[in-house]
Amino acid sequence: MKRINMILSLVVVLIFSVQLHAQKQDQNELETQSQQTMQNDTLVFTVYGMDCPGCAGGLEKQVNKLESVKSSSANWREQKLKVVLVSDSVLDIEKLDKRVKKANFTLKKDSENK
Amino acid sequence: MKCKFFVLISSLLLIQSALLAQGISTDAGLTPAQDRWIVRSQYRIMGMENSSMEMSTRMIPVVLGYGITPAFSIMARGMYMRKSITNNNKSQSGINDPFLLSKFRLYRKNTAKYTLGIAPYIASNVPVGDIEISSRTWNPEVGLNISFRPRFLAVDISSSYVFYDAGSKLTTENSNKYNLNMAFSGKIPLITKQILSPVLEFNYFDKGKNNNSAGAVKSLFISPGLIFMHSSLSLEALYQIPVYESDETHLMDQKSRIILGIKYMF
C-alpha cells in the first residue's frame, strides 16, 4: 500500500510539473500566434471530429503540407482550425478538405475569413 | 512437480489476462490520421497469490503505431517482462513475443455534437520471444473497437478473440480467449491544449476450457484511472481491481494491478 501511495504521489507531482511547464509554453505560443495574425492573412474554419488536444496535432500536420499554408493551429475544444497563409497566396478549399479528411476529420464548408 | 505445473499455468494465465486487459482504452475505434506516429509505453505491476505462494510480474510494453492512410493503421509492440515468485526468490526475465496489429476504419461520423468510429482489427504475435516468457506459438487475434465521443465524454468498447496455438504446434495449457473492455471517461479542460480525464474501465476476459489441462477462467476487473494530456503528450495511470473471478482450476487469485503509461503522438 505504501508503494502504491508513493507511485500515485509521484504521478501527481509529475502531472503538476508538466502542467507548469505547459502553461509557460502555451503563453509563448499565444504570443507568437497573435504576432502572426497581425502580419498575415488568417482563415478560420470549423472542423468536426477532434476530441482531444492530440487530435489537433494530427490535423495541423496535414494542413501544414499545403503549399499555400504558412502555419496552422487547431483548437479541439472550439472545433476551430486557424490557417495562416503564405503572403499573396490563395487557399484551395478542395485541397484543404482533402487534408482534413486525411486527418480523419470533417471540414464544415462555410468558413469565415478574418 | 505439481507446484511447478501450477506456477506455469498461473504464469501463462497472468500474462495473457494482462495483455488482454489492455487498460486505458488502448484500442479505440478511431483510426489515427494519415502519417501520424504514436509511441506508447507502460509500466505494469501485477500479481497472483494463493495460501502458499505469491507471484508477481512486471511488464514494460513499448508500442509504435502509424497511420498509413486515414482508414488503415499498423501497430507493433515489444515487451520486456520479469516474473518472480516471492516465496522462493526465483525470477525469470526476458523479451516477450513481438505483437503486430493492423486496424481498419469501417465507419466514422464526425458531427458538431459527437464522433462515432468503428474499427475492426487483425493481429498476431510472432513467436520469437525468450523461451521462458513467450508462448512459442502463433496466437492470431481478431477484434472490434467502437468509440463514441460526445464532445467532453467518451465511451470506448473493445472486443477481441484470441486463437491460441493456431498452427497446433504444441498441445499447450492455453485455450482460446474472449476479451471485452469498456472504458468511460470525461474530459476536464484545464488550459489551452490540456485536459485531465478521469477514466473508469471494465475489463472482462473469458478463457475457455481446453482438452489438455486447465479449466475455464472468467474474470472481471473494474479500473479507475486518470489521464493527463498536454498537446500530443499524455500521462496515464490505472488501478485494476479484480471484482469477479470464476476459476475452475482454483490455482491462484488475481491481485490488483497498476498501470502507469506515457504516450506521444507526432
CSV table of C-alpha atoms in Angstrom, one decimal:
chain,number,residue,atom,x,y,z
A,1,MET,CA,0.0,0.0,0.0
A,2,LYS,CA,2.9,2.3,0.8
A,3,ARG,CA,4.4,1.7,-2.6
A,4,ILE,CA,1.1,2.4,-4.3
A,5,ASN,CA,0.8,5.7,-2.4
A,6,MET,CA,4.3,6.6,-3.3
A,7,ILE,CA,3.7,5.8,-7.0
A,8,LEU,CA,0.5,7.8,-7.1
A,9,SER,CA,2.2,10.8,-5.4
A,10,LEU,CA,4.9,10.6,-8.0
A,11,VAL,CA,2.4,10.7,-10.8
A,12,VAL,CA,0.6,13.7,-9.2
A,13,VAL,CA,3.9,15.6,-8.9
A,14,LEU,CA,4.8,14.7,-12.5
A,15,ILE,CA,1.4,15.9,-13.7
A,16,PHE,CA,1.8,19.3,-12.0
A,17,SER,CA,5.3,19.7,-13.2
A,18,VAL,CA,4.3,19.1,-16.8
A,19,GLN,CA,1.3,21.5,-16.3
A,20,LEU,CA,3.5,24.3,-15.0
A,21,HIS,CA,5.9,23.8,-17.9
A,22,ALA,CA,3.0,23.6,-20.4
A,23,GLN,CA,1.4,26.9,-19.1
A,24,LYS,CA,4.6,28.7,-19.9
A,25,GLN,CA,4.8,27.1,-23.3
A,26,ASP,CA,1.2,28.0,-24.1
A,27,GLN,CA,1.7,31.6,-23.2
A,28,ASN,CA,4.7,31.7,-25.6
A,29,GLU,CA,2.6,30.1,-28.4
A,30,LEU,CA,-0.2,32.5,-27.9
A,31,GLU,CA,2.1,35.5,-28.2
A,32,THR,CA,3.7,34.1,-31.4
A,33,GLN,CA,0.2,33.4,-32.9
A,34,SER,CA,-1.0,36.9,-32.2
A,35,GLN,CA,2.1,38.4,-33.9
A,36,GLN,CA,1.5,36.2,-36.9
A,37,THR,CA,-2.2,37.2,-37.2
A,38,MET,CA,-1.1,40.8,-37.3
A,39,GLN,CA,1.2,40.2,-40.2
A,40,ASN,CA,-0.5,37.5,-42.4
A,41,ASP,CA,-3.9,36.6,-43.9
A,42,THR,CA,-5.6,34.2,-41.5
A,43,LEU,CA,-8.6,32.0,-42.2
A,44,VAL,CA,-10.7,30.2,-39.6
A,45,PHE,CA,-12.6,27.0,-40.3
A,46,THR,CA,-14.9,24.8,-38.3
A,47,VAL,CA,-13.7,21.2,-38.2
A,48,TYR,CA,-15.6,18.3,-36.6
A,49,GLY,CA,-14.2,15.2,-35.1
A,50,MET,CA,-11.4,16.4,-32.9
A,51,ASP,CA,-11.9,15.1,-29.4
A,52,CYS,CA,-8.6,15.8,-27.6
A,53,PRO,CA,-5.6,18.1,-27.8
A,54,GLY,CA,-3.6,15.3,-29.5
A,55,CYS,CA,-6.0,15.2,-32.4
A,56,ALA,CA,-5.3,18.9,-33.2
A,57,GLY,CA,-1.6,18.0,-33.8
A,58,GLY,CA,-2.6,15.4,-36.4
A,59,LEU,CA,-4.8,17.9,-38.2
A,60,GLU,CA,-2.1,20.6,-38.2
A,61,LYS,CA,0.5,18.2,-39.6
A,62,GLN,CA,-1.8,17.5,-42.6
A,63,VAL,CA,-2.8,21.1,-43.2
A,64,ASN,CA,0.8,22.4,-43.0
A,65,LYS,CA,1.6,20.2,-46.0
A,66,LEU,CA,-0.3,22.6,-48.3
A,67,GLU,CA,1.9,24.9,-50.2
A,68,SER,CA,-0.2,28.0,-49.5
A,69,VAL,CA,-0.2,27.4,-45.8
A,70,LYS,CA,2.5,29.1,-43.7
A,71,SER,CA,1.2,27.6,-40.4
A,72,SER,CA,-1.9,26.3,-38.8
A,73,SER,CA,-3.3,25.8,-35.3
A,74,ALA,CA,-6.3,23.7,-34.3
A,75,ASN,CA,-8.4,24.1,-31.2
A,76,TRP,CA,-10.2,20.9,-30.4
A,77,ARG,CA,-12.5,22.5,-27.8
A,78,GLU,CA,-13.8,25.2,-30.1
A,79,GLN,CA,-13.6,22.8,-33.1
A,80,LYS,CA,-11.7,25.5,-35.0
A,81,LEU,CA,-8.8,25.4,-37.4
A,82,LYS,CA,-6.8,28.6,-37.9
A,83,VAL,CA,-4.8,28.8,-41.1
A,84,VAL,CA,-2.1,31.4,-41.7
A,85,LEU,CA,-1.4,31.8,-45.4
A,86,VAL,CA,1.8,32.5,-47.2
A,87,SER,CA,1.8,36.1,-48.5
A,88,ASP,CA,-0.1,36.7,-51.7
A,89,SER,CA,-1.4,33.1,-51.9
A,90,VAL,CA,-4.9,31.7,-52.2
A,91,LEU,CA,-6.1,28.7,-50.3
A,92,ASP,CA,-7.7,25.9,-52.4
A,93,ILE,CA,-10.7,24.8,-50.2
A,94,GLU,CA,-10.9,21.4,-52.0
A,95,LYS,CA,-7.2,20.7,-51.2
A,96,LEU,CA,-7.8,21.8,-47.6
A,97,ASP,CA,-10.9,19.5,-47.4
A,98,LYS,CA,-8.7,16.6,-48.7
A,99,ARG,CA,-6.1,17.3,-46.0
A,100,VAL,CA,-8.7,17.5,-43.3
A,101,LYS,CA,-10.1,14.1,-44.4
A,102,LYS,CA,-6.6,12.6,-44.3
A,103,ALA,CA,-6.6,13.6,-40.6
A,104,ASN,CA,-9.9,11.7,-40.3
A,105,PHE,CA,-11.9,14.9,-39.6
A,106,THR,CA,-14.7,16.8,-41.4
A,107,LEU,CA,-14.5,20.3,-42.6
A,108,LYS,CA,-17.6,22.4,-42.3
A,109,LYS,CA,-17.8,24.2,-45.6
A,110,ASP,CA,-18.9,27.7,-44.7
A,111,SER,CA,-15.8,29.4,-43.5
A,112,GLU,CA,-15.2,32.9,-42.1
A,113,ASN,CA,-12.4,35.0,-43.3
A,114,LYS,CA,-10.8,37.2,-40.7
B,1,MET,CA,6.3,-31.2,-9.9
B,2,LYS,CA,2.7,-30.2,-9.2
B,3,CYS,CA,3.8,-26.9,-7.8
B,4,LYS,CA,5.9,-26.2,-11.0
B,5,PHE,CA,2.8,-27.0,-13.1
B,6,PHE,CA,0.7,-24.6,-11.1
B,7,VAL,CA,3.3,-21.9,-11.5
B,8,LEU,CA,3.5,-22.4,-15.2
B,9,ILE,CA,-0.3,-22.4,-15.7
B,10,SER,CA,-0.7,-19.4,-13.4
B,11,SER,CA,2.1,-17.6,-15.1
B,12,LEU,CA,0.6,-18.0,-18.5
B,13,LEU,CA,-2.8,-17.0,-17.3
B,14,LEU,CA,-1.4,-13.9,-15.7
B,15,ILE,CA,0.5,-12.8,-18.7
B,16,GLN,CA,-2.4,-13.5,-21.1
B,17,SER,CA,-5.0,-11.8,-19.0
B,18,ALA,CA,-2.7,-8.8,-18.5
B,19,LEU,CA,-2.3,-8.5,-22.2
B,20,LEU,CA,-6.0,-8.8,-22.9
B,21,ALA,CA,-7.0,-6.3,-20.2
B,22,GLN,CA,-5.1,-3.6,-22.0
B,23,GLY,CA,-6.1,-0.7,-19.9
B,24,ILE,CA,-6.6,3.0,-20.6
B,25,SER,CA,-8.7,2.4,-23.7
B,26,THR,CA,-5.7,1.4,-25.9
B,27,ASP,CA,-7.7,0.2,-28.9
B,28,ALA,CA,-10.0,3.0,-29.8
B,29,GLY,CA,-12.4,2.8,-32.7
B,30,LEU,CA,-10.9,5.9,-34.2
B,31,THR,CA,-8.0,5.2,-36.6
B,32,PRO,CA,-5.2,7.8,-36.4
B,33,ALA,CA,-4.6,10.5,-39.0
B,34,GLN,CA,-2.5,9.6,-42.1
B,35,ASP,CA,1.2,9.9,-41.5
B,36,ARG,CA,0.7,10.1,-37.7
B,37,TRP,CA,3.1,8.3,-35.4
B,38,ILE,CA,2.1,7.1,-31.9
B,39,VAL,CA,4.7,6.0,-29.4
B,40,ARG,CA,3.5,4.5,-26.2
B,41,SER,CA,5.0,2.8,-23.2
B,42,GLN,CA,3.6,1.4,-19.9
B,43,TYR,CA,4.9,0.0,-16.7
B,44,ARG,CA,2.6,-2.7,-15.4
B,45,ILE,CA,2.7,-4.3,-12.0
B,46,MET,CA,0.5,-7.3,-11.4
B,47,GLY,CA,0.4,-10.5,-9.4
B,48,MET,CA,-1.4,-13.6,-8.3
B,49,GLU,CA,-1.5,-15.4,-4.9
B,50,ASN,CA,-2.8,-18.4,-3.0
B,51,SER,CA,-2.2,-19.6,0.5
B,52,SER,CA,1.2,-21.0,-0.2
B,53,MET,CA,2.8,-18.6,-2.8
B,54,GLU,CA,2.7,-15.2,-4.4
B,55,MET,CA,3.7,-14.5,-7.9
B,56,SER,CA,4.4,-11.0,-9.4
B,57,THR,CA,5.0,-9.8,-12.9
B,58,ARG,CA,6.4,-6.5,-14.1
B,59,MET,CA,5.9,-5.6,-17.8
B,60,ILE,CA,7.2,-2.8,-19.9
B,61,PRO,CA,5.5,-2.8,-23.3
B,62,VAL,CA,6.6,-0.4,-25.9
B,63,VAL,CA,4.2,0.3,-28.8
B,64,LEU,CA,4.8,2.0,-32.1
B,65,GLY,CA,1.8,2.9,-34.2
B,66,TYR,CA,1.5,4.6,-37.6
B,67,GLY,CA,-1.4,5.8,-39.8
B,68,ILE,CA,-0.6,4.6,-43.3
B,69,THR,CA,-3.8,6.0,-44.7
B,70,PRO,CA,-6.7,7.6,-42.7
B,71,ALA,CA,-8.5,4.3,-42.9
B,72,PHE,CA,-5.6,1.9,-42.2
B,73,SER,CA,-3.1,1.9,-39.4
B,74,ILE,CA,-0.5,-0.6,-38.2
B,75,MET,CA,1.0,-1.1,-34.7
B,76,ALA,CA,3.9,-3.1,-33.4
B,77,ARG,CA,4.5,-3.9,-29.7
B,78,GLY,CA,7.6,-5.3,-28.0
B,79,MET,CA,7.6,-6.1,-24.3
B,80,TYR,CA,10.2,-6.6,-21.6
B,81,MET,CA,8.9,-8.8,-18.8
B,82,ARG,CA,10.1,-10.0,-15.4
B,83,LYS,CA,8.3,-12.7,-13.4
B,84,SER,CA,9.1,-13.6,-9.8
B,85,ILE,CA,7.8,-15.9,-7.2
B,86,THR,CA,8.3,-14.2,-3.8
B,87,ASN,CA,8.4,-17.3,-1.7
B,88,ASN,CA,11.4,-18.9,-3.2
B,89,ASN,CA,13.1,-15.8,-4.7
B,90,LYS,CA,13.0,-17.3,-8.2
B,91,SER,CA,12.7,-15.0,-11.1
B,92,GLN,CA,12.7,-15.0,-14.9
B,93,SER,CA,13.0,-12.1,-17.3
B,94,GLY,CA,13.2,-11.5,-21.0
B,95,ILE,CA,11.6,-10.2,-24.1
B,96,ASN,CA,8.1,-11.4,-24.9
B,97,ASP,CA,6.9,-12.2,-28.4
B,98,PRO,CA,6.5,-9.1,-30.7
B,99,PHE,CA,2.9,-8.3,-31.5
B,100,LEU,CA,1.7,-6.9,-34.8
B,101,LEU,CA,-1.7,-5.3,-35.4
B,102,SER,CA,-3.5,-3.8,-38.3
B,103,LYS,CA,-6.6,-1.7,-37.9
B,104,PHE,CA,-9.2,-0.7,-40.5
B,105,ARG,CA,-11.7,2.2,-40.4
B,106,LEU,CA,-15.1,0.6,-41.0
B,107,TYR,CA,-17.2,3.6,-40.2
B,108,ARG,CA,-16.6,7.1,-38.9
B,109,LYS,CA,-19.0,10.0,-38.5
B,110,ASN,CA,-17.9,13.5,-37.3
B,111,THR,CA,-20.6,15.9,-36.2
B,112,ALA,CA,-20.7,19.1,-34.1
B,113,LYS,CA,-22.0,17.0,-31.2
B,114,TYR,CA,-20.3,13.7,-31.4
B,115,THR,CA,-17.8,11.5,-33.2
B,116,LEU,CA,-18.5,7.8,-33.8
B,117,GLY,CA,-16.0,5.3,-35.0
B,118,ILE,CA,-15.9,1.6,-35.7
B,119,ALA,CA,-12.7,-0.1,-36.4
B,120,PRO,CA,-12.0,-3.9,-36.7
B,121,TYR,CA,-8.5,-5.3,-36.4
B,122,ILE,CA,-6.5,-8.4,-37.0
B,123,ALA,CA,-3.3,-9.1,-35.1
B,124,SER,CA,-0.9,-11.8,-34.1
B,125,ASN,CA,2.2,-12.4,-32.0
B,126,VAL,CA,5.4,-13.6,-33.7
B,127,PRO,CA,6.7,-16.5,-31.6
B,128,VAL,CA,10.3,-15.4,-31.4
B,129,GLY,CA,10.5,-14.2,-27.8
B,130,ASP,CA,12.6,-15.6,-25.0
B,131,ILE,CA,11.6,-19.1,-24.3
B,132,GLU,CA,10.8,-18.7,-20.6
B,133,ILE,CA,8.5,-15.7,-21.2
B,134,SER,CA,6.8,-16.2,-24.6
B,135,SER,CA,4.1,-18.6,-25.7
B,136,ARG,CA,6.2,-20.3,-28.5
B,137,THR,CA,3.0,-20.5,-30.7
B,138,TRP,CA,1.2,-18.3,-33.2
B,139,ASN,CA,-1.8,-16.7,-31.5
B,140,PRO,CA,-3.8,-14.7,-34.0
B,141,GLU,CA,-6.4,-12.3,-32.8
B,142,VAL,CA,-9.4,-10.6,-34.3
B,143,GLY,CA,-11.2,-7.7,-32.6
B,144,LEU,CA,-13.6,-4.9,-33.0
B,145,ASN,CA,-13.3,-1.4,-31.5
B,146,ILE,CA,-16.1,1.1,-31.1
B,147,SER,CA,-15.7,4.7,-29.9
B,148,PHE,CA,-18.4,7.1,-29.2
B,149,ARG,CA,-17.2,10.6,-28.2
B,150,PRO,CA,-20.0,13.1,-27.4
B,151,ARG,CA,-17.7,16.2,-27.0
B,152,PHE,CA,-16.4,16.0,-23.5
B,153,LEU,CA,-17.3,12.4,-22.8
B,154,ALA,CA,-16.0,9.2,-24.3
B,155,VAL,CA,-17.2,5.6,-24.4
B,156,ASP,CA,-14.8,3.0,-25.9
B,157,ILE,CA,-15.6,-0.6,-26.4
B,158,SER,CA,-13.0,-3.1,-27.4
B,159,SER,CA,-13.8,-6.7,-28.0
B,160,SER,CA,-11.4,-9.4,-29.1
B,161,TYR,CA,-11.0,-13.1,-29.6
B,162,VAL,CA,-7.6,-14.9,-29.5
B,163,PHE,CA,-7.0,-18.2,-31.2
B,164,TYR,CA,-4.2,-19.8,-29.2
B,165,ASP,CA,-1.8,-22.1,-31.0
B,166,ALA,CA,-3.3,-21.6,-34.4
B,167,GLY,CA,-0.7,-23.8,-36.1
B,168,SER,CA,-1.3,-26.6,-33.5
B,169,LYS,CA,2.4,-26.8,-33.0
B,170,LEU,CA,2.1,-27.6,-29.3
B,171,THR,CA,-0.5,-29.0,-27.1
B,172,THR,CA,-0.3,-26.1,-24.7
B,173,GLU,CA,-2.1,-25.3,-21.5
B,174,ASN,CA,-3.6,-22.3,-23.4
B,175,SER,CA,-7.0,-22.1,-24.9
B,176,ASN,CA,-8.9,-19.5,-26.9
B,177,LYS,CA,-9.9,-16.4,-25.1
B,178,TYR,CA,-12.6,-13.8,-25.4
B,179,ASN,CA,-12.0,-10.3,-24.1
B,180,LEU,CA,-14.2,-7.3,-23.6
B,181,ASN,CA,-13.0,-3.9,-22.5
B,182,MET,CA,-15.3,-0.9,-21.9
B,183,ALA,CA,-14.0,2.5,-20.9
B,184,PHE,CA,-15.9,5.5,-19.9
B,185,SER,CA,-14.2,8.8,-19.5
B,186,GLY,CA,-14.8,12.5,-19.1
B,187,LYS,CA,-12.6,15.4,-20.3
B,188,ILE,CA,-11.9,18.3,-18.0
B,189,PRO,CA,-10.3,21.1,-20.0
B,190,LEU,CA,-7.5,22.8,-18.0
B,191,ILE,CA,-5.7,25.4,-20.0
B,192,THR,CA,-5.2,25.5,-23.8
B,193,LYS,CA,-4.2,22.1,-25.1
B,194,GLN,CA,-4.5,20.4,-21.8
B,195,ILE,CA,-7.1,18.1,-20.3
B,196,LEU,CA,-7.5,15.9,-17.3
B,197,SER,CA,-9.5,12.9,-17.9
B,198,PRO,CA,-10.9,10.6,-15.2
B,199,VAL,CA,-11.5,7.1,-16.6
B,200,LEU,CA,-13.5,4.1,-15.5
B,201,GLU,CA,-12.7,0.8,-17.3
B,202,PHE,CA,-14.3,-2.6,-17.1
B,203,ASN,CA,-12.1,-5.4,-18.3
B,204,TYR,CA,-13.7,-8.9,-18.7
B,205,PHE,CA,-12.0,-11.9,-20.1
B,206,ASP,CA,-13.1,-15.5,-20.6
B,207,LYS,CA,-10.6,-18.2,-21.1
B,208,GLY,CA,-12.3,-21.3,-22.3
B,209,LYS,CA,-11.6,-24.9,-21.2
B,210,ASN,CA,-9.2,-26.9,-23.3
B,211,ASN,CA,-8.7,-30.6,-23.7
B,212,ASN,CA,-5.3,-30.7,-22.1
B,213,SER,CA,-5.3,-29.3,-18.6
B,214,ALA,CA,-6.6,-26.1,-17.1
B,215,GLY,CA,-10.3,-25.3,-16.8
B,216,ALA,CA,-12.2,-22.3,-17.8
B,217,VAL,CA,-11.4,-18.9,-16.1
B,218,LYS,CA,-13.6,-15.9,-16.2
B,219,SER,CA,-12.6,-12.6,-14.6
B,220,LEU,CA,-13.7,-9.1,-14.3
B,221,PHE,CA,-11.7,-6.0,-13.3
B,222,ILE,CA,-13.0,-2.6,-12.5
B,223,SER,CA,-10.4,0.0,-13.1
B,224,PRO,CA,-10.4,3.7,-12.1
B,225,GLY,CA,-7.8,5.8,-13.7
B,226,LEU,CA,-6.6,9.2,-14.7
B,227,ILE,CA,-5.2,10.6,-17.9
B,228,PHE,CA,-3.4,13.9,-18.2
B,229,MET,CA,-2.9,15.2,-21.7
B,230,HIS,CA,-0.9,18.1,-22.8
B,231,SER,CA,-1.0,18.6,-26.6
B,232,SER,CA,0.3,15.4,-28.1
B,233,LEU,CA,1.8,14.0,-24.8
B,234,SER,CA,-0.3,12.1,-22.3
B,235,LEU,CA,0.4,10.5,-19.0
B,236,GLU,CA,-1.9,7.8,-17.7
B,237,ALA,CA,-2.4,5.8,-14.5
B,238,LEU,CA,-4.9,3.0,-14.0
B,239,TYR,CA,-5.6,0.8,-11.0
B,240,GLN,CA,-7.2,-2.5,-11.9
B,241,ILE,CA,-9.2,-4.2,-9.2
B,242,PRO,CA,-10.4,-7.8,-9.6
B,243,VAL,CA,-14.1,-7.9,-8.6
B,244,TYR,CA,-15.1,-11.3,-10.0
B,245,GLU,CA,-13.2,-14.5,-10.7
B,246,SER,CA,-14.5,-17.8,-11.7
B,247,ASP,CA,-11.6,-20.2,-11.9
B,248,GLU,CA,-12.3,-23.9,-12.3
B,249,THR,CA,-8.7,-24.7,-11.6
B,250,HIS,CA,-8.6,-22.8,-8.3
B,251,LEU,CA,-4.9,-22.2,-8.8
B,252,MET,CA,-4.3,-18.6,-7.7
B,253,ASP,CA,-6.3,-15.5,-7.1
B,254,GLN,CA,-5.7,-12.3,-9.1
B,255,LYS,CA,-4.3,-9.3,-7.2
B,256,SER,CA,-4.9,-5.7,-8.0
B,257,ARG,CA,-2.8,-4.2,-10.8
B,258,ILE,CA,-1.2,-0.9,-11.5
B,259,ILE,CA,-0.6,0.5,-15.0
B,260,LEU,CA,1.4,3.7,-15.5
B,261,GLY,CA,1.8,4.9,-19.0
B,262,ILE,CA,3.1,7.6,-21.3
B,263,LYS,CA,2.0,8.3,-24.9
B,264,TYR,CA,3.3,10.7,-27.5
B,265,MET,CA,1.9,11.4,-31.0
B,266,PHE,CA,3.8,13.2,-33.7
